[in-house]
Every structure is written in C-alpha cells, then in structure tokens.
Tab-separated table of C-alpha atoms in Angstrom:
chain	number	residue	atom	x	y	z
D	1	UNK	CA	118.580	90.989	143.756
D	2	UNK	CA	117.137	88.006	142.293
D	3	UNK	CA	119.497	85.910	139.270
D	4	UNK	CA	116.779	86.880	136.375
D	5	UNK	CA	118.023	91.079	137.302
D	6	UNK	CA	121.230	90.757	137.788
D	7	UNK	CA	121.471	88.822	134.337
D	8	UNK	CA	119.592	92.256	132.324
D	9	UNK	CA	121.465	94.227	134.388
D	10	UNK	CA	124.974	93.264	133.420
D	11	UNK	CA	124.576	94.183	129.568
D	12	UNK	CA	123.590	97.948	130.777
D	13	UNK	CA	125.653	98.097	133.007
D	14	UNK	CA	128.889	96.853	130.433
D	15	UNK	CA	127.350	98.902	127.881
D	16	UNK	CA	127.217	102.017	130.124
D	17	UNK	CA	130.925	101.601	130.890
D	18	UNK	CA	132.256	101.546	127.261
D	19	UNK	CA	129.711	104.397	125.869
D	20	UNK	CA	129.615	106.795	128.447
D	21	UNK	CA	133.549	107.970	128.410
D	22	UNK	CA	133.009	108.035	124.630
D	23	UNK	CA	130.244	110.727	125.177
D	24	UNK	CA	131.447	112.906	127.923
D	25	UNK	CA	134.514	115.122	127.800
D	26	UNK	CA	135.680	117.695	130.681
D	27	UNK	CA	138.020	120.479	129.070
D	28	UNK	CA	140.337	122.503	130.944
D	29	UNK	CA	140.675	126.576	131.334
D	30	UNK	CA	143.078	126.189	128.554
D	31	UNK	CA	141.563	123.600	126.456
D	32	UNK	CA	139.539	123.002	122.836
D	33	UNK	CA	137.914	120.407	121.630
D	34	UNK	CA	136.956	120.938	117.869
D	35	UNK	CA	134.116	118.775	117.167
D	36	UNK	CA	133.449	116.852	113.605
D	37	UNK	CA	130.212	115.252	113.226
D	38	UNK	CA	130.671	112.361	110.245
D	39	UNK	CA	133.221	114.417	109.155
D	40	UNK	CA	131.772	117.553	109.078
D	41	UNK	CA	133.170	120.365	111.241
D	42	UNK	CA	130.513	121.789	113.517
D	43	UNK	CA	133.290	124.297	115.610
D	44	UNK	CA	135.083	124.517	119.128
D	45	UNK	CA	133.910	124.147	121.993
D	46	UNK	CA	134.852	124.661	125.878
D	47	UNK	CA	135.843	124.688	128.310
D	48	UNK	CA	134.167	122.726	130.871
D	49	UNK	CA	131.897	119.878	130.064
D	50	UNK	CA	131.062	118.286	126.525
D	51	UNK	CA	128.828	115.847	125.416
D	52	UNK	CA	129.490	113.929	122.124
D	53	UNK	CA	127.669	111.520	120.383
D	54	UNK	CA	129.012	107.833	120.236
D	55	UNK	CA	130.683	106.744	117.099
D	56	UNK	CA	128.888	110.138	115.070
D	57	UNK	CA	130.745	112.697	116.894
D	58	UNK	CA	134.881	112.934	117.373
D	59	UNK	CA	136.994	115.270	118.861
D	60	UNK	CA	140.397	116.896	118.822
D	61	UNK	CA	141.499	117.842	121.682
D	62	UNK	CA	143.425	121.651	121.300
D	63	UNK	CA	146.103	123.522	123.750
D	64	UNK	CA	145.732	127.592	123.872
D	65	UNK	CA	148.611	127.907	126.303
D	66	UNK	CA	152.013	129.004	124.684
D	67	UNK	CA	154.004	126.766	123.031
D	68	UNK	CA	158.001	126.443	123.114
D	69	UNK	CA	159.694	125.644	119.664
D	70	UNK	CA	163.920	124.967	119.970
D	71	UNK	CA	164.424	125.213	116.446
D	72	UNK	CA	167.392	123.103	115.367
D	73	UNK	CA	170.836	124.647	114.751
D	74	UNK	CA	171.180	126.028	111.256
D	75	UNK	CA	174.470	126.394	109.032
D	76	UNK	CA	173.979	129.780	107.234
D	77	UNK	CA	175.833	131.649	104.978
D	78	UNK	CA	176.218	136.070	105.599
D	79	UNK	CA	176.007	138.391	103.307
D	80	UNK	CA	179.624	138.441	103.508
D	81	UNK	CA	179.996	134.690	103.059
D	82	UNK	CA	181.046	133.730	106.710
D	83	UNK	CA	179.640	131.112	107.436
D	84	UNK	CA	177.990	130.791	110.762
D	85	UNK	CA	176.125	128.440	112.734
D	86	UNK	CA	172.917	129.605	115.071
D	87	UNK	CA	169.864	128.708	116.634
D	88	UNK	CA	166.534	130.093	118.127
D	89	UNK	CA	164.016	129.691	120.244
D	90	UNK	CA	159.922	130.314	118.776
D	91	UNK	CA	157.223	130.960	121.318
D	92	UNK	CA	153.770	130.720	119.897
D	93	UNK	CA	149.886	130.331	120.961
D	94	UNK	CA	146.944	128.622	119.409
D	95	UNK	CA	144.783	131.226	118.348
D	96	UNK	CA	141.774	129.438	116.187
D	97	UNK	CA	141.422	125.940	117.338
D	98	UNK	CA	139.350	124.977	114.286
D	99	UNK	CA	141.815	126.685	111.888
D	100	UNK	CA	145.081	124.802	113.099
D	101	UNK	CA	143.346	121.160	112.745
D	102	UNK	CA	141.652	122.225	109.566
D	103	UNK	CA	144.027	124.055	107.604
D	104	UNK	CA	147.374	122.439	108.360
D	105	UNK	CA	147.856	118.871	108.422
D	106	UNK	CA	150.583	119.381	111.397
D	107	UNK	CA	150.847	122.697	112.768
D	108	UNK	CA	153.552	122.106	115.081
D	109	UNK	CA	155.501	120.771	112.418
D	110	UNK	CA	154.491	123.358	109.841
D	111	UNK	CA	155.395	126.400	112.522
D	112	UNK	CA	158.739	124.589	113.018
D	113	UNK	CA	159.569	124.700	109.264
D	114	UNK	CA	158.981	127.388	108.727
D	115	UNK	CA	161.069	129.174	111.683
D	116	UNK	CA	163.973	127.352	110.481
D	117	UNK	CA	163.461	128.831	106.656
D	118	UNK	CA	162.845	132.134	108.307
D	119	UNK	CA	165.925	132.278	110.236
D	120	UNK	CA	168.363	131.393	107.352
D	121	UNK	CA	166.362	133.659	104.998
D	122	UNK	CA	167.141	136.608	107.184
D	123	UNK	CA	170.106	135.701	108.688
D	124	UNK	CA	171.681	135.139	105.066
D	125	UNK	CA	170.895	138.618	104.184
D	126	UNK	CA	172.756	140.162	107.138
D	127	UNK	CA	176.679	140.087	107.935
D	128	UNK	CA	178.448	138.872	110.443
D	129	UNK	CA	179.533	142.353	112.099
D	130	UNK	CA	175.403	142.593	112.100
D	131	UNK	CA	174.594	139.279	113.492
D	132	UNK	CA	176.649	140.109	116.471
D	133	UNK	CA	176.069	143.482	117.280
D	134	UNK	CA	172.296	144.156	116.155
D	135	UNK	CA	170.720	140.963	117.138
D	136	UNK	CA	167.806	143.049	118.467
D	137	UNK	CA	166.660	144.548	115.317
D	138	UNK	CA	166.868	141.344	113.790
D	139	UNK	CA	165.005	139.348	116.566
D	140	UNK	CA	162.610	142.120	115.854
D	141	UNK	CA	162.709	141.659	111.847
D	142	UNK	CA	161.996	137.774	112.594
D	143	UNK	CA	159.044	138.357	114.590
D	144	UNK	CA	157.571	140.463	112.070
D	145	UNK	CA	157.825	137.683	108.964
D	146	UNK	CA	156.603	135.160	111.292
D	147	UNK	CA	153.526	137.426	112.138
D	148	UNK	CA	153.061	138.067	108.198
D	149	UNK	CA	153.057	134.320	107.458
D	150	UNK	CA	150.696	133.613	110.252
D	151	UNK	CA	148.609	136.341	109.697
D	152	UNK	CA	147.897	135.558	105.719
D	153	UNK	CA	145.765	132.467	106.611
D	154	UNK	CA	144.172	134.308	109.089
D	155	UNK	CA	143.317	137.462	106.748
D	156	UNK	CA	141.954	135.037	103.950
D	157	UNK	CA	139.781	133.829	106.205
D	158	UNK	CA	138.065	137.604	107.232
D	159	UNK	CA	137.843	137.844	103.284
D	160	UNK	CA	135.712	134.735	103.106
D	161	UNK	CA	133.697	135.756	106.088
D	162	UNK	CA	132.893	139.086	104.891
D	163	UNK	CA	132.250	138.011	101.524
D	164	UNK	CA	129.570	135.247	102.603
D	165	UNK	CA	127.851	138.238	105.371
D	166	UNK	CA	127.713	140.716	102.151
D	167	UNK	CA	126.189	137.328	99.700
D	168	UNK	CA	123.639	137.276	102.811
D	169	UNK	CA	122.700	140.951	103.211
D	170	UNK	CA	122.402	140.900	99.338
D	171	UNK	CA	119.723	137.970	99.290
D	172	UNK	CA	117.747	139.384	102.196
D	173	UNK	CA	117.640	142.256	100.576
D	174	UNK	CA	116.709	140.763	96.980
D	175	UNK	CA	113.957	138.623	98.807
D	176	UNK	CA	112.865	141.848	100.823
D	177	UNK	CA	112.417	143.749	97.522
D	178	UNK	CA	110.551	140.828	95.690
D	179	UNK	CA	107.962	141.212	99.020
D	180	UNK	CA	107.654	145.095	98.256
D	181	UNK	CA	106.685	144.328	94.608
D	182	UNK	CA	104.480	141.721	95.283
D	183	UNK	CA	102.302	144.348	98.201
D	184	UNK	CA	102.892	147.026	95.557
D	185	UNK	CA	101.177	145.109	92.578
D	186	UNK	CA	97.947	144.178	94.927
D	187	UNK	CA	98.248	148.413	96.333
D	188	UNK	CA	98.789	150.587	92.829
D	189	UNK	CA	97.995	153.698	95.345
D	190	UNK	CA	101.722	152.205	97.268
D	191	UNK	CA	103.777	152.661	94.430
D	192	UNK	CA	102.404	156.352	93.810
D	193	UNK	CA	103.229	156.828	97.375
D	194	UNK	CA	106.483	155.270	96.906
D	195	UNK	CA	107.041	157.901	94.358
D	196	UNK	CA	106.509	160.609	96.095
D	197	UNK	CA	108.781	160.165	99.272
D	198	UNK	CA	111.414	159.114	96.739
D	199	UNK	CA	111.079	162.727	95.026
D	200	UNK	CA	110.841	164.532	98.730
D	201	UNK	CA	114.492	162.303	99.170
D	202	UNK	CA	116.333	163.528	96.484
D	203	UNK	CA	114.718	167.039	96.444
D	204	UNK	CA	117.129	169.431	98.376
D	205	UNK	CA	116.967	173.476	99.279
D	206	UNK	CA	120.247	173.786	96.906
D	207	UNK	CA	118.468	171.319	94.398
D	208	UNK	CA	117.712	173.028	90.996
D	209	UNK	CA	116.114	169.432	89.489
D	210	UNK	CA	112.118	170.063	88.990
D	211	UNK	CA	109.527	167.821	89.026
D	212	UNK	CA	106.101	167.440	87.911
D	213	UNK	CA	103.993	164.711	89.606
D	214	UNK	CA	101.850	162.824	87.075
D	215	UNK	CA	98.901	160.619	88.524
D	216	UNK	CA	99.171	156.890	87.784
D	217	UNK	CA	95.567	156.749	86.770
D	218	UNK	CA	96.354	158.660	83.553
D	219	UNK	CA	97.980	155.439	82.100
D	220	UNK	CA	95.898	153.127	83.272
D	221	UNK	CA	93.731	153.108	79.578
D	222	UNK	CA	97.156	152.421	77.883
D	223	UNK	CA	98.184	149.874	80.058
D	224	UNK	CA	94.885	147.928	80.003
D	225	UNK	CA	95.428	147.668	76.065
D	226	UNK	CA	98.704	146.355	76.347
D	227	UNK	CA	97.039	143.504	78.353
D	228	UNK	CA	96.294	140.240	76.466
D	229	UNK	CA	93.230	140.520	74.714
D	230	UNK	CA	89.878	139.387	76.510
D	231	UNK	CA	87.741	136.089	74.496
C-alpha cells in the first residue's frame, strides 16, 4: 500500500478503535441497559446487541438475576425488653430496570436500609419466647412489609400511567367530537339524523318517556334573524 494510504488510513483506523466500543454494547440473557440520550431517559433495552450513539447516548448497565443482601447484625430490644442480637439474610430481583436507576439514587443501598429498619421494627414488637419459637410467622410478617414498601413505588407509578392513558382517550375524544361538529355544521340534515338514533337509543319497550320529533327547518326563519344583520 503506497505511504500517501497508509498515512489517511491511520486516522480511521485510530478513530474506529476509540468510537466503535463506545457505540456497540452486547447484553446478556440477564442483562439491561437503560439508555439516556442528553439526559433524557428513552427506556431499557436488551438483551442482545445495542447500538448507542457516541458521546449523545449513555448507558447503565442493569442485573435481573437475584440478588443476596447479609444484612448486618442488629441489637434490638423485645417487647419484653430482652435484649437480643440477630441477623438476616434479603433475597431480591430487579424488576423495572428504568425505575431502580431513576427513582433511587442507590438501590442496593436503599433495599439494605431499609431491611435493617424492617427487622428491628418487627422484631421490637415481638418477645423473646416469640422470636424463638415462631420465627416462621415472622419471616413471613417481614416479607410482607418488604413487599408493601416495594410495591408503593411501583403502584404510584400504574396511577400515573393510567392517569396519562385516560388524559389521552379524553383528548382524542375532545378532538373527535370537534370533527363531528365541524361535518355537522356543513350537513344540517346530520344533526337531524343524529337526533333521531339518539331518541331510538334511549327509547326502550319499558320506557314511558314520549317524544315528538320536530323538523329542524321550522327554526330555520328564527335562526336566520338572530344572524348579524346583512349591509
């Protein structure tokens, strides 16, 4: 290769190396990558192969599989005032990618805290003769707070969904209505029409409502002269 290539070669070539593992990312079975796009979250995506945009795009990489927690040994005080020293294991999963980086600033940390205030919480409502002989009912009362807690963020988030899909069915159907006044001004004979299937709707065999059809032409004299004056 003649000297002149090689030397407009070696810039691509560089260039190629330092951009291209910036814009290609392979995700595994179990992997997320949330995607922000100058800051702005656009959503998770994967597995398998991702391309990103140099220096717009960046990525967060997420774990689904389940995640072991050995939560720290905690002095806690019965019911009874014993006071006892235990400590607990907290298996957890990933379920929203986009939630955990959004939401929480550290979510490992966060879930950790909040085991640890969990476990004294209940634990210091319980004594001792409890703690050692019904440790299944309250493994079982601590799995049901920690569902709770993770479940409010998740349940405030359905709210917001359903509120924004019922703000959209309300505007389509605002802008569908302004369409059926607009055909309905250029057709008078549509609204008359209109009128009638809405009386054959509400009519019924058990219906004891009567009513007496009155053609729009009659009013058409009184609505002219309620028209701006012609010069």
């Amino acid at each position: 290769m003649p000297l002149p290539l090689i030397s407009w070669a070696v810039p691509f070539i560089v260039l190629g190396v330092i951009i291209l593992p910036q814009t290609i990312r392979i995700l595994r079975e179990y992997e997320r990558g949330v995607i922000f796009r100058l800051g702005k979250l656009l959503g998770a995506k994967g597995p398998g192969l991702i391309f990103l945009i140099p220096i717009v795009d960046r990525m967060v990489r997420m774990d689904l599989r389940v995640v072991t927690i050995s939560v720290e040994k905690q002095e806690v005080m019965t019911r009874d005032n014993v006071p006892v020293t235990v400590d607990a294991v907290l298996y957890f999963r990933v379920v929203d990618p986009a939630t955990a980086v959004v939401k929480v600033e550290n979510f490992l940390k966060a879930t950790s805290l909040i085991a640890q205030t969990t476990l004294r919480s209940v634990l210091g409502q319980a004594p001792l003769d409890d703690l050692l002989s019904q440790r299944e009912s309250i493994n079982l009362k601590l799995q049901e707070i920690m569902k709770r807690a993770m479940a409010k963020q998740a349940e405030a988030e359905r709210e917001r969904r359903a509120k924004i899909v019922n703000a959209e069915g309300e505007f389509q159907a605002a802008e569908k209505m302004v369409q059926a006044a607009a055909m309905m001004s250029k057709e008078p004979i549509a609204l008359q029409l209109r009128f009638l299937q809405t009386m054959r709707e509400i009519s019924s065999e058990h219906n004891t409502t009567t009513f007496l059809p009155v053609p729009i032409d009659l009013f058409a004299p009184f609505m002219n002269k309620s028209g701006p004056p012609k010069p």
